[in-house]
Amino acid sequence: MGCVAHVKPWVSTENHESVSHECQERMRRTKAVLDEVARESERLADWLYFVYVPALAEGGPTHQRLFDAIETQWQQANHVSDRLPIAPLRSLIPLIVGGFALKMGGSHELISRNFLSNEPPTFTRSYLINALVEHDCYVAGDNSEAYKQKQRESYRIQWFSWQHHIQLLVQFLLQWDQAARTLFKNKLG
């Protein structure tokens, strides 16, 4: 969580015990509100856990459920083109969601957030191309430099199409984030 005692242990607190109690109370309250969110929308609760309060997340199964839900809804919403293979795009979902977690949440406390930032994470073209190439290498079982170079060149040539779909994915995730934060604030009361 984002309690001063946990995030900045070097900060002296006169009454460390009361700060610790306050942190535990905030954690309990956050968990209770997230449970209410989950009753209404499990996918949005998974998003909030992953992006804003990973310390409370259940880990692997929750993350996979989140990535699967994003993939399914994103494909339905955007009618992904048959020209681009979906598997490489699917491989970028955890990477981009992780970027949201680093940019917007991390270990910050959800309760005390004003949610002023609505900026998506940014990734360089070469970083995304390398991630796509790594996925291709894994699928093909070929980790040779020649294969990597061939794949990189292919992605560079087709980058405009890939970039368009990646931007659609980021915009879609911004909408998810907004919906999740709104639902959390409504449940928080």
PDB file of N, CA and C in Angstrom, residues 82-181:
ATOM      1  N   ASP A  82      -8.212  -8.963 -39.813  1.00  0.00           N
ATOM      2  CA  ASP A  82      -7.674 -10.271 -40.181  1.00  0.00           C
ATOM      3  C   ASP A  82      -6.259 -10.153 -40.742  1.00  0.00           C
ATOM      4  N   ARG A  83      -5.871  -8.959 -41.153  1.00  0.00           N
ATOM      5  CA  ARG A  83      -4.540  -8.768 -41.732  1.00  0.00           C
ATOM      6  C   ARG A  83      -3.447  -8.926 -40.687  1.00  0.00           C
ATOM      7  N   LEU A  84      -3.733  -8.580 -39.453  1.00  0.00           N
ATOM      8  CA  LEU A  84      -2.726  -8.690 -38.402  1.00  0.00           C
ATOM      9  C   LEU A  84      -3.005  -9.918 -37.549  1.00  0.00           C
ATOM     10  N   PRO A  85      -1.974 -10.710 -37.281  1.00  0.00           N
ATOM     11  CA  PRO A  85      -2.186 -11.859 -36.401  1.00  0.00           C
ATOM     12  C   PRO A  85      -2.504 -11.394 -34.980  1.00  0.00           C
ATOM     13  N   ILE A  86      -3.502 -12.009 -34.369  1.00  0.00           N
ATOM     14  CA  ILE A  86      -3.942 -11.586 -33.045  1.00  0.00           C
ATOM     15  C   ILE A  86      -2.973 -12.016 -31.941  1.00  0.00           C
ATOM     16  N   ALA A  87      -2.293 -13.138 -32.104  1.00  0.00           N
ATOM     17  CA  ALA A  87      -1.412 -13.645 -31.043  1.00  0.00           C
ATOM     18  C   ALA A  87      -0.323 -12.638 -30.649  1.00  0.00           C
ATOM     19  N   PRO A  88       0.373 -12.007 -31.597  1.00  0.00           N
ATOM     20  CA  PRO A  88       1.356 -11.007 -31.173  1.00  0.00           C
ATOM     21  C   PRO A  88       0.720  -9.825 -30.440  1.00  0.00           C
ATOM     22  N   LEU A  89      -0.445  -9.387 -30.910  1.00  0.00           N
ATOM     23  CA  LEU A  89      -1.136  -8.299 -30.205  1.00  0.00           C
ATOM     24  C   LEU A  89      -1.518  -8.735 -28.796  1.00  0.00           C
ATOM     25  N   ARG A  90      -1.989  -9.967 -28.667  1.00  0.00           N
ATOM     26  CA  ARG A  90      -2.358 -10.513 -27.360  1.00  0.00           C
ATOM     27  C   ARG A  90      -1.142 -10.503 -26.424  1.00  0.00           C
ATOM     28  N   SER A  91       0.030 -10.772 -26.979  1.00  0.00           N
ATOM     29  CA  SER A  91       1.234 -10.816 -26.143  1.00  0.00           C
ATOM     30  C   SER A  91       1.588  -9.452 -25.559  1.00  0.00           C
ATOM     31  N   LEU A  92       1.072  -8.376 -26.153  1.00  0.00           N
ATOM     32  CA  LEU A  92       1.362  -7.030 -25.646  1.00  0.00           C
ATOM     33  C   LEU A  92       0.452  -6.617 -24.490  1.00  0.00           C
ATOM     34  N   ILE A  93      -0.654  -7.320 -24.284  1.00  0.00           N
ATOM     35  CA  ILE A  93      -1.604  -6.919 -23.238  1.00  0.00           C
ATOM     36  C   ILE A  93      -0.941  -6.856 -21.860  1.00  0.00           C
ATOM     37  N   PRO A  94      -0.242  -7.910 -21.395  1.00  0.00           N
ATOM     38  CA  PRO A  94       0.390  -7.803 -20.068  1.00  0.00           C
ATOM     39  C   PRO A  94       1.415  -6.672 -19.996  1.00  0.00           C
ATOM     40  N   LEU A  95       2.141  -6.454 -21.086  1.00  0.00           N
ATOM     41  CA  LEU A  95       3.138  -5.394 -21.124  1.00  0.00           C
ATOM     42  C   LEU A  95       2.487  -4.022 -20.964  1.00  0.00           C
ATOM     43  N   ILE A  96       1.422  -3.776 -21.696  1.00  0.00           N
ATOM     44  CA  ILE A  96       0.761  -2.468 -21.653  1.00  0.00           C
ATOM     45  C   ILE A  96       0.026  -2.270 -20.331  1.00  0.00           C
ATOM     46  N   VAL A  97      -0.631  -3.311 -19.836  1.00  0.00           N
ATOM     47  CA  VAL A  97      -1.299  -3.207 -18.530  1.00  0.00           C
ATOM     48  C   VAL A  97      -0.254  -2.951 -17.442  1.00  0.00           C
ATOM     49  N   GLY A  98       0.894  -3.605 -17.545  1.00  0.00           N
ATOM     50  CA  GLY A  98       1.983  -3.346 -16.598  1.00  0.00           C
ATOM     51  C   GLY A  98       2.458  -1.902 -16.669  1.00  0.00           C
ATOM     52  N   GLY A  99       2.457  -1.329 -17.870  1.00  0.00           N
ATOM     53  CA  GLY A  99       2.803   0.085 -18.019  1.00  0.00           C
ATOM     54  C   GLY A  99       1.817   0.983 -17.296  1.00  0.00           C
ATOM     55  N   PHE A 100       0.538   0.634 -17.374  1.00  0.00           N
ATOM     56  CA  PHE A 100      -0.478   1.374 -16.616  1.00  0.00           C
ATOM     57  C   PHE A 100      -0.190   1.271 -15.122  1.00  0.00           C
ATOM     58  N   ALA A 101       0.164   0.076 -14.663  1.00  0.00           N
ATOM     59  CA  ALA A 101       0.433  -0.122 -13.234  1.00  0.00           C
ATOM     60  C   ALA A 101       1.606   0.737 -12.784  1.00  0.00           C
ATOM     61  N   LEU A 102       2.634   0.816 -13.595  1.00  0.00           N
ATOM     62  CA  LEU A 102       3.791   1.636 -13.233  1.00  0.00           C
ATOM     63  C   LEU A 102       3.467   3.120 -13.275  1.00  0.00           C
ATOM     64  N   LYS A 103       2.699   3.533 -14.267  1.00  0.00           N
ATOM     65  CA  LYS A 103       2.404   4.961 -14.442  1.00  0.00           C
ATOM     66  C   LYS A 103       1.334   5.467 -13.482  1.00  0.00           C
ATOM     67  N   MET A 104       0.274   4.709 -13.298  1.00  0.00           N
ATOM     68  CA  MET A 104      -0.887   5.224 -12.581  1.00  0.00           C
ATOM     69  C   MET A 104      -1.027   4.708 -11.166  1.00  0.00           C
ATOM     70  N   GLY A 105      -0.464   3.619 -10.876  1.00  0.00           N
ATOM     71  CA  GLY A 105      -0.755   3.039  -9.574  1.00  0.00           C
ATOM     72  C   GLY A 105       0.473   2.624  -8.829  1.00  0.00           C
ATOM     73  N   GLY A 106       0.935   1.463  -9.173  1.00  0.00           N
ATOM     74  CA  GLY A 106       2.010   0.892  -8.400  1.00  0.00           C
ATOM     75  C   GLY A 106       1.530   0.657  -6.992  1.00  0.00           C
ATOM     76  N   SER A 107       2.279   1.133  -6.037  1.00  0.00           N
ATOM     77  CA  SER A 107       1.910   0.874  -4.643  1.00  0.00           C
ATOM     78  C   SER A 107       1.166   2.048  -4.012  1.00  0.00           C
ATOM     79  N   HIS A 108       0.674   2.978  -4.822  1.00  0.00           N
ATOM     80  CA  HIS A 108      -0.104   4.092  -4.264  1.00  0.00           C
ATOM     81  C   HIS A 108      -1.411   3.590  -3.679  1.00  0.00           C
ATOM     82  N   GLU A 109      -1.919   4.301  -2.749  1.00  0.00           N
ATOM     83  CA  GLU A 109      -3.194   3.917  -2.148  1.00  0.00           C
ATOM     84  C   GLU A 109      -4.345   4.385  -3.005  1.00  0.00           C
ATOM     85  N   LEU A 110      -5.240   3.478  -3.235  1.00  0.00           N
ATOM     86  CA  LEU A 110      -6.398   3.775  -4.075  1.00  0.00           C
ATOM     87  C   LEU A 110      -7.346   4.749  -3.389  1.00  0.00           C
ATOM     88  N   ILE A 111      -7.507   4.603  -2.095  1.00  0.00           N
ATOM     89  CA  ILE A 111      -8.459   5.443  -1.363  1.00  0.00           C
ATOM     90  C   ILE A 111      -8.062   6.913  -1.404  1.00  0.00           C
ATOM     91  N   SER A 112      -6.783   7.198  -1.256  1.00  0.00           N
ATOM     92  CA  SER A 112      -6.368   8.590  -1.148  1.00  0.00           C
ATOM     93  C   SER A 112      -6.062   9.224  -2.499  1.00  0.00           C
ATOM     94  N   ARG A 113      -6.238   8.485  -3.577  1.00  0.00           N
ATOM     95  CA  ARG A 113      -5.933   9.015  -4.905  1.00  0.00           C
ATOM     96  C   ARG A 113      -7.001  10.007  -5.360  1.00  0.00           C
ATOM     97  N   ASN A 114      -6.548  11.087  -5.995  1.00  0.00           N
ATOM     98  CA  ASN A 114      -7.478  12.041  -6.593  1.00  0.00           C
ATOM     99  C   ASN A 114      -7.750  11.694  -8.054  1.00  0.00           C
ATOM    100  N   PHE A 115      -7.006  10.754  -8.596  1.00  0.00           N
ATOM    101  CA  PHE A 115      -7.178  10.301  -9.972  1.00  0.00           C
ATOM    102  C   PHE A 115      -7.049  11.455 -10.961  1.00  0.00           C
ATOM    103  N   LEU A 116      -6.030  12.252 -10.780  1.00  0.00           N
ATOM    104  CA  LEU A 116      -5.838  13.384 -11.680  1.00  0.00           C
ATOM    105  C   LEU A 116      -5.183  12.956 -12.987  1.00  0.00           C
ATOM    106  N   SER A 117      -4.370  11.911 -12.930  1.00  0.00           N
ATOM    107  CA  SER A 117      -3.658  11.472 -14.119  1.00  0.00           C
ATOM    108  C   SER A 117      -4.552  10.599 -14.983  1.00  0.00           C
ATOM    109  N   ASN A 118      -4.690  10.999 -16.213  1.00  0.00           N
ATOM    110  CA  ASN A 118      -5.412  10.175 -17.164  1.00  0.00           C
ATOM    111  C   ASN A 118      -4.533   9.959 -18.386  1.00  0.00           C
ATOM    112  N   GLU A 119      -3.236  10.035 -18.160  1.00  0.00           N
ATOM    113  CA  GLU A 119      -2.258   9.858 -19.223  1.00  0.00           C
ATOM    114  C   GLU A 119      -1.904   8.384 -19.339  1.00  0.00           C
ATOM    115  N   PRO A 120      -1.948   7.849 -20.539  1.00  0.00           N
ATOM    116  CA  PRO A 120      -1.560   6.447 -20.701  1.00  0.00           C
ATOM    117  C   PRO A 120      -0.044   6.294 -20.622  1.00  0.00           C
ATOM    118  N   PRO A 121       0.409   5.084 -20.370  1.00  0.00           N
ATOM    119  CA  PRO A 121       1.853   4.862 -20.401  1.00  0.00           C
ATOM    120  C   PRO A 121       2.349   5.001 -21.840  1.00  0.00           C
ATOM    121  N   THR A 122       3.601   5.323 -21.998  1.00  0.00           N
ATOM    122  CA  THR A 122       4.169   5.432 -23.338  1.00  0.00           C
ATOM    123  C   THR A 122       5.282   4.401 -23.489  1.00  0.00           C
ATOM    124  N   PHE A 123       5.387   3.875 -24.672  1.00  0.00           N
ATOM    125  CA  PHE A 123       6.414   2.899 -25.004  1.00  0.00           C
ATOM    126  C   PHE A 123       7.041   3.329 -26.318  1.00  0.00           C
ATOM    127  N   THR A 124       8.335   3.102 -26.440  1.00  0.00           N
ATOM    128  CA  THR A 124       8.975   3.422 -27.709  1.00  0.00           C
ATOM    129  C   THR A 124       8.625   2.365 -28.746  1.00  0.00           C
ATOM    130  N   ARG A 125       8.717   2.764 -29.980  1.00  0.00           N
ATOM    131  CA  ARG A 125       8.454   1.839 -31.085  1.00  0.00           C
ATOM    132  C   ARG A 125       9.400   0.646 -31.015  1.00  0.00           C
ATOM    133  N   SER A 126      10.673   0.899 -30.760  1.00  0.00           N
ATOM    134  CA  SER A 126      11.637  -0.208 -30.722  1.00  0.00           C
ATOM    135  C   SER A 126      11.345  -1.162 -29.564  1.00  0.00           C
ATOM    136  N   TYR A 127      10.875  -0.626 -28.441  1.00  0.00           N
ATOM    137  CA  TYR A 127      10.532  -1.485 -27.299  1.00  0.00           C
ATOM    138  C   TYR A 127       9.372  -2.413 -27.651  1.00  0.00           C
ATOM    139  N   LEU A 128       8.342  -1.872 -28.276  1.00  0.00           N
ATOM    140  CA  LEU A 128       7.189  -2.687 -28.663  1.00  0.00           C
ATOM    141  C   LEU A 128       7.554  -3.690 -29.754  1.00  0.00           C
ATOM    142  N   ILE A 129       8.347  -3.260 -30.715  1.00  0.00           N
ATOM    143  CA  ILE A 129       8.780  -4.189 -31.767  1.00  0.00           C
ATOM    144  C   ILE A 129       9.588  -5.324 -31.158  1.00  0.00           C
ATOM    145  N   ASN A 130      10.499  -5.003 -30.235  1.00  0.00           N
ATOM    146  CA  ASN A 130      11.287  -6.058 -29.591  1.00  0.00           C
ATOM    147  C   ASN A 130      10.398  -7.022 -28.812  1.00  0.00           C
ATOM    148  N   ALA A 131       9.355  -6.507 -28.173  1.00  0.00           N
ATOM    149  CA  ALA A 131       8.424  -7.384 -27.448  1.00  0.00           C
ATOM    150  C   ALA A 131       7.690  -8.300 -28.424  1.00  0.00           C
ATOM    151  N   LEU A 132       7.276  -7.758 -29.556  1.00  0.00           N
ATOM    152  CA  LEU A 132       6.615  -8.577 -30.577  1.00  0.00           C
ATOM    153  C   LEU A 132       7.566  -9.637 -31.137  1.00  0.00           C
ATOM    154  N   VAL A 133       8.809  -9.252 -31.360  1.00  0.00           N
ATOM    155  CA  VAL A 133       9.811 -10.194 -31.871  1.00  0.00           C
ATOM    156  C   VAL A 133      10.071 -11.301 -30.852  1.00  0.00           C
ATOM    157  N   GLU A 134      10.169 -10.948 -29.578  1.00  0.00           N
ATOM    158  CA  GLU A 134      10.372 -11.971 -28.539  1.00  0.00           C
ATOM    159  C   GLU A 134       9.222 -12.970 -28.532  1.00  0.00           C
ATOM    160  N   HIS A 135       8.010 -12.479 -28.700  1.00  0.00           N
ATOM    161  CA  HIS A 135       6.853 -13.375 -28.785  1.00  0.00           C
ATOM    162  C   HIS A 135       6.992 -14.307 -29.989  1.00  0.00           C
ATOM    163  N   ASP A 136       7.348 -13.752 -31.137  1.00  0.00           N
ATOM    164  CA  ASP A 136       7.509 -14.567 -32.340  1.00  0.00           C
ATOM    165  C   ASP A 136       8.592 -15.631 -32.153  1.00  0.00           C
ATOM    166  N   CYS A 137       9.701 -15.252 -31.528  1.00  0.00           N
ATOM    167  CA  CYS A 137      10.791 -16.206 -31.277  1.00  0.00           C
ATOM    168  C   CYS A 137      10.311 -17.350 -30.390  1.00  0.00           C
ATOM    169  N   TYR A 138       9.557 -17.007 -29.371  1.00  0.00           N
ATOM    170  CA  TYR A 138       9.031 -18.023 -28.459  1.00  0.00           C
ATOM    171  C   TYR A 138       8.105 -18.988 -29.201  1.00  0.00           C
ATOM    172  N   VAL A 139       7.194 -18.446 -29.986  1.00  0.00           N
ATOM    173  CA  VAL A 139       6.232 -19.277 -30.718  1.00  0.00           C
ATOM    174  C   VAL A 139       6.939 -20.144 -31.758  1.00  0.00           C
ATOM    175  N   ALA A 140       7.891 -19.559 -32.480  1.00  0.00           N
ATOM    176  CA  ALA A 140       8.585 -20.284 -33.547  1.00  0.00           C
ATOM    177  C   ALA A 140       9.657 -21.228 -33.006  1.00  0.00           C
ATOM    178  N   GLY A 141      10.059 -21.013 -31.757  1.00  0.00           N
ATOM    179  CA  GLY A 141      11.144 -21.825 -31.211  1.00  0.00           C
ATOM    180  C   GLY A 141      12.476 -21.505 -31.871  1.00  0.00           C
ATOM    181  N   ASP A 142      12.587 -20.312 -32.392  1.00  0.00           N
ATOM    182  CA  ASP A 142      13.798 -19.886 -33.099  1.00  0.00           C
ATOM    183  C   ASP A 142      14.292 -18.593 -32.466  1.00  0.00           C
ATOM    184  N   ASN A 143      15.427 -18.685 -31.813  1.00  0.00           N
ATOM    185  CA  ASN A 143      15.977 -17.521 -31.125  1.00  0.00           C
ATOM    186  C   ASN A 143      17.230 -17.005 -31.832  1.00  0.00           C
ATOM    187  N   SER A 144      17.380 -17.373 -33.095  1.00  0.00           N
ATOM    188  CA  SER A 144      18.575 -16.958 -33.831  1.00  0.00           C
ATOM    189  C   SER A 144      18.503 -15.465 -34.148  1.00  0.00           C
ATOM    190  N   GLU A 145      19.667 -14.881 -34.280  1.00  0.00           N
ATOM    191  CA  GLU A 145      19.742 -13.451 -34.584  1.00  0.00           C
ATOM    192  C   GLU A 145      19.167 -13.163 -35.973  1.00  0.00           C
ATOM    193  N   ALA A 146      19.353 -14.084 -36.905  1.00  0.00           N
ATOM    194  CA  ALA A 146      18.818 -13.898 -38.261  1.00  0.00           C
ATOM    195  C   ALA A 146      17.287 -13.843 -38.233  1.00  0.00           C
ATOM    196  N   TYR A 147      16.673 -14.735 -37.467  1.00  0.00           N
ATOM    197  CA  TYR A 147      15.205 -14.744 -37.367  1.00  0.00           C
ATOM    198  C   TYR A 147      14.711 -13.461 -36.697  1.00  0.00           C
ATOM    199  N   LYS A 148      15.393 -13.057 -35.628  1.00  0.00           N
ATOM    200  CA  LYS A 148      15.003 -11.822 -34.930  1.00  0.00           C
ATOM    201  C   LYS A 148      15.076 -10.624 -35.874  1.00  0.00           C
ATOM    202  N   GLN A 149      16.158 -10.546 -36.643  1.00  0.00           N
ATOM    203  CA  GLN A 149      16.330  -9.419 -37.560  1.00  0.00           C
ATOM    204  C   GLN A 149      15.239  -9.413 -38.627  1.00  0.00           C
ATOM    205  N   LYS A 150      14.909 -10.588 -39.140  1.00  0.00           N
ATOM    206  CA  LYS A 150      13.847 -10.707 -40.148  1.00  0.00           C
ATOM    207  C   LYS A 150      12.512 -10.230 -39.577  1.00  0.00           C
ATOM    208  N   GLN A 151      12.201 -10.637 -38.356  1.00  0.00           N
ATOM    209  CA  GLN A 151      10.941 -10.246 -37.719  1.00  0.00           C
ATOM    210  C   GLN A 151      10.918  -8.745 -37.422  1.00  0.00           C
ATOM    211  N   ARG A 152      12.035  -8.218 -36.929  1.00  0.00           N
ATOM    212  CA  ARG A 152      12.102  -6.773 -36.656  1.00  0.00           C
ATOM    213  C   ARG A 152      11.815  -5.974 -37.929  1.00  0.00           C
ATOM    214  N   GLU A 153      12.440  -6.389 -39.015  1.00  0.00           N
ATOM    215  CA  GLU A 153      12.248  -5.686 -40.282  1.00  0.00           C
ATOM    216  C   GLU A 153      10.791  -5.766 -40.733  1.00  0.00           C
ATOM    217  N   SER A 154      10.183  -6.912 -40.560  1.00  0.00           N
ATOM    218  CA  SER A 154       8.773  -7.085 -40.922  1.00  0.00           C
ATOM    219  C   SER A 154       7.884  -6.139 -40.113  1.00  0.00           C
ATOM    220  N   TYR A 155       8.138  -6.041 -38.808  1.00  0.00           N
ATOM    221  CA  TYR A 155       7.339  -5.140 -37.964  1.00  0.00           C
ATOM    222  C   TYR A 155       7.592  -3.676 -38.318  1.00  0.00           C
ATOM    223  N   ARG A 156       8.839  -3.336 -38.650  1.00  0.00           N
ATOM    224  CA  ARG A 156       9.131  -1.948 -39.042  1.00  0.00           C
ATOM    225  C   ARG A 156       8.361  -1.567 -40.308  1.00  0.00           C
ATOM    226  N   ILE A 157       8.326  -2.477 -41.264  1.00  0.00           N
ATOM    227  CA  ILE A 157       7.636  -2.208 -42.529  1.00  0.00           C
ATOM    228  C   ILE A 157       6.136  -2.039 -42.299  1.00  0.00           C
ATOM    229  N   GLN A 158       5.573  -2.854 -41.426  1.00  0.00           N
ATOM    230  CA  GLN A 158       4.128  -2.827 -41.171  1.00  0.00           C
ATOM    231  C   GLN A 158       3.764  -1.984 -39.945  1.00  0.00           C
ATOM    232  N   TRP A 159       4.684  -1.161 -39.481  1.00  0.00           N
ATOM    233  CA  TRP A 159       4.476  -0.490 -38.199  1.00  0.00           C
ATOM    234  C   TRP A 159       3.203   0.349 -38.147  1.00  0.00           C
ATOM    235  N   PHE A 160       2.841   1.010 -39.217  1.00  0.00           N
ATOM    236  CA  PHE A 160       1.658   1.865 -39.189  1.00  0.00           C
ATOM    237  C   PHE A 160       0.426   1.064 -38.760  1.00  0.00           C
ATOM    238  N   SER A 161       0.238  -0.118 -39.316  1.00  0.00           N
ATOM    239  CA  SER A 161      -0.908  -0.962 -38.933  1.00  0.00           C
ATOM    240  C   SER A 161      -0.803  -1.419 -37.489  1.00  0.00           C
ATOM    241  N   TRP A 162       0.384  -1.837 -37.087  1.00  0.00           N
ATOM    242  CA  TRP A 162       0.569  -2.299 -35.703  1.00  0.00           C
ATOM    243  C   TRP A 162       0.330  -1.155 -34.725  1.00  0.00           C
ATOM    244  N   GLN A 163       0.881   0.003 -35.034  1.00  0.00           N
ATOM    245  CA  GLN A 163       0.742   1.157 -34.152  1.00  0.00           C
ATOM    246  C   GLN A 163      -0.725   1.523 -33.966  1.00  0.00           C
ATOM    247  N   HIS A 164      -1.482   1.475 -35.026  1.00  0.00           N
ATOM    248  CA  HIS A 164      -2.905   1.792 -34.950  1.00  0.00           C
ATOM    249  C   HIS A 164      -3.609   0.864 -33.954  1.00  0.00           C
ATOM    250  N   HIS A 165      -3.359  -0.428 -34.055  1.00  0.00           N
ATOM    251  CA  HIS A 165      -4.015  -1.385 -33.157  1.00  0.00           C
ATOM    252  C   HIS A 165      -3.519  -1.255 -31.721  1.00  0.00           C
ATOM    253  N   ILE A 166      -2.260  -0.937 -31.556  1.00  0.00           N
ATOM    254  CA  ILE A 166      -1.716  -0.729 -30.205  1.00  0.00           C
ATOM    255  C   ILE A 166      -2.353   0.509 -29.581  1.00  0.00           C
ATOM    256  N   GLN A 167      -2.509   1.567 -30.367  1.00  0.00           N
ATOM    257  CA  GLN A 167      -3.168   2.771 -29.858  1.00  0.00           C
ATOM    258  C   GLN A 167      -4.622   2.495 -29.495  1.00  0.00           C
ATOM    259  N   LEU A 168      -5.307   1.690 -30.293  1.00  0.00           N
ATOM    260  CA  LEU A 168      -6.678   1.301 -29.953  1.00  0.00           C
ATOM    261  C   LEU A 168      -6.709   0.548 -28.624  1.00  0.00           C
ATOM    262  N   LEU A 169      -5.740  -0.327 -28.421  1.00  0.00           N
ATOM    263  CA  LEU A 169      -5.669  -1.083 -27.169  1.00  0.00           C
ATOM    264  C   LEU A 169      -5.435  -0.152 -25.983  1.00  0.00           C
ATOM    265  N   VAL A 170      -4.517   0.787 -26.117  1.00  0.00           N
ATOM    266  CA  VAL A 170      -4.238   1.732 -25.028  1.00  0.00           C
ATOM    267  C   VAL A 170      -5.475   2.578 -24.730  1.00  0.00           C
ATOM    268  N   GLN A 171      -6.157   3.061 -25.757  1.00  0.00           N
ATOM    269  CA  GLN A 171      -7.376   3.851 -25.541  1.00  0.00           C
ATOM    270  C   GLN A 171      -8.461   3.015 -24.873  1.00  0.00           C
ATOM    271  N   PHE A 172      -8.571   1.772 -25.281  1.00  0.00           N
ATOM    272  CA  PHE A 172      -9.528   0.855 -24.665  1.00  0.00           C
ATOM    273  C   PHE A 172      -9.213   0.683 -23.177  1.00  0.00           C
ATOM    274  N   LEU A 173      -7.927   0.536 -22.855  1.00  0.00           N
ATOM    275  CA  LEU A 173      -7.530   0.367 -21.450  1.00  0.00           C
ATOM    276  C   LEU A 173      -7.736   1.648 -20.645  1.00  0.00           C
ATOM    277  N   LEU A 174      -7.597   2.798 -21.277  1.00  0.00           N
ATOM    278  CA  LEU A 174      -7.921   4.057 -20.589  1.00  0.00           C
ATOM    279  C   LEU A 174      -9.396   4.085 -20.203  1.00  0.00           C
ATOM    280  N   GLN A 175     -10.248   3.593 -21.084  1.00  0.00           N
ATOM    281  CA  GLN A 175     -11.681   3.529 -20.771  1.00  0.00           C
ATOM    282  C   GLN A 175     -11.935   2.561 -19.622  1.00  0.00           C
ATOM    283  N   TRP A 176     -11.241   1.445 -19.618  1.00  0.00           N
ATOM    284  CA  TRP A 176     -11.372   0.487 -18.506  1.00  0.00           C
ATOM    285  C   TRP A 176     -10.953   1.151 -17.203  1.00  0.00           C
ATOM    286  N   ASP A 177      -9.830   1.857 -17.255  1.00  0.00           N
ATOM    287  CA  ASP A 177      -9.318   2.507 -16.053  1.00  0.00           C
ATOM    288  C   ASP A 177     -10.324   3.520 -15.523  1.00  0.00           C
ATOM    289  N   GLN A 178     -10.876   4.317 -16.413  1.00  0.00           N
ATOM    290  CA  GLN A 178     -11.863   5.320 -15.997  1.00  0.00           C
ATOM    291  C   GLN A 178     -13.092   4.654 -15.390  1.00  0.00           C
ATOM    292  N   ALA A 179     -13.583   3.596 -16.018  1.00  0.00           N
ATOM    293  CA  ALA A 179     -14.756   2.884 -15.495  1.00  0.00           C
ATOM    294  C   ALA A 179     -14.453   2.265 -14.131  1.00  0.00           C
ATOM    295  N   ALA A 180     -13.269   1.692 -13.986  1.00  0.00           N
ATOM    296  CA  ALA A 180     -12.894   1.062 -12.713  1.00  0.00           C
ATOM    297  C   ALA A 180     -12.765   2.100 -11.605  1.00  0.00           C
ATOM    298  N   ARG A 181     -12.113   3.223 -11.907  1.00  0.00           N
ATOM    299  CA  ARG A 181     -11.952   4.267 -10.890  1.00  0.00           C
ATOM    300  C   ARG A 181     -13.293   4.866 -10.494  1.00  0.00           C
TER     301      ARG A 181
END
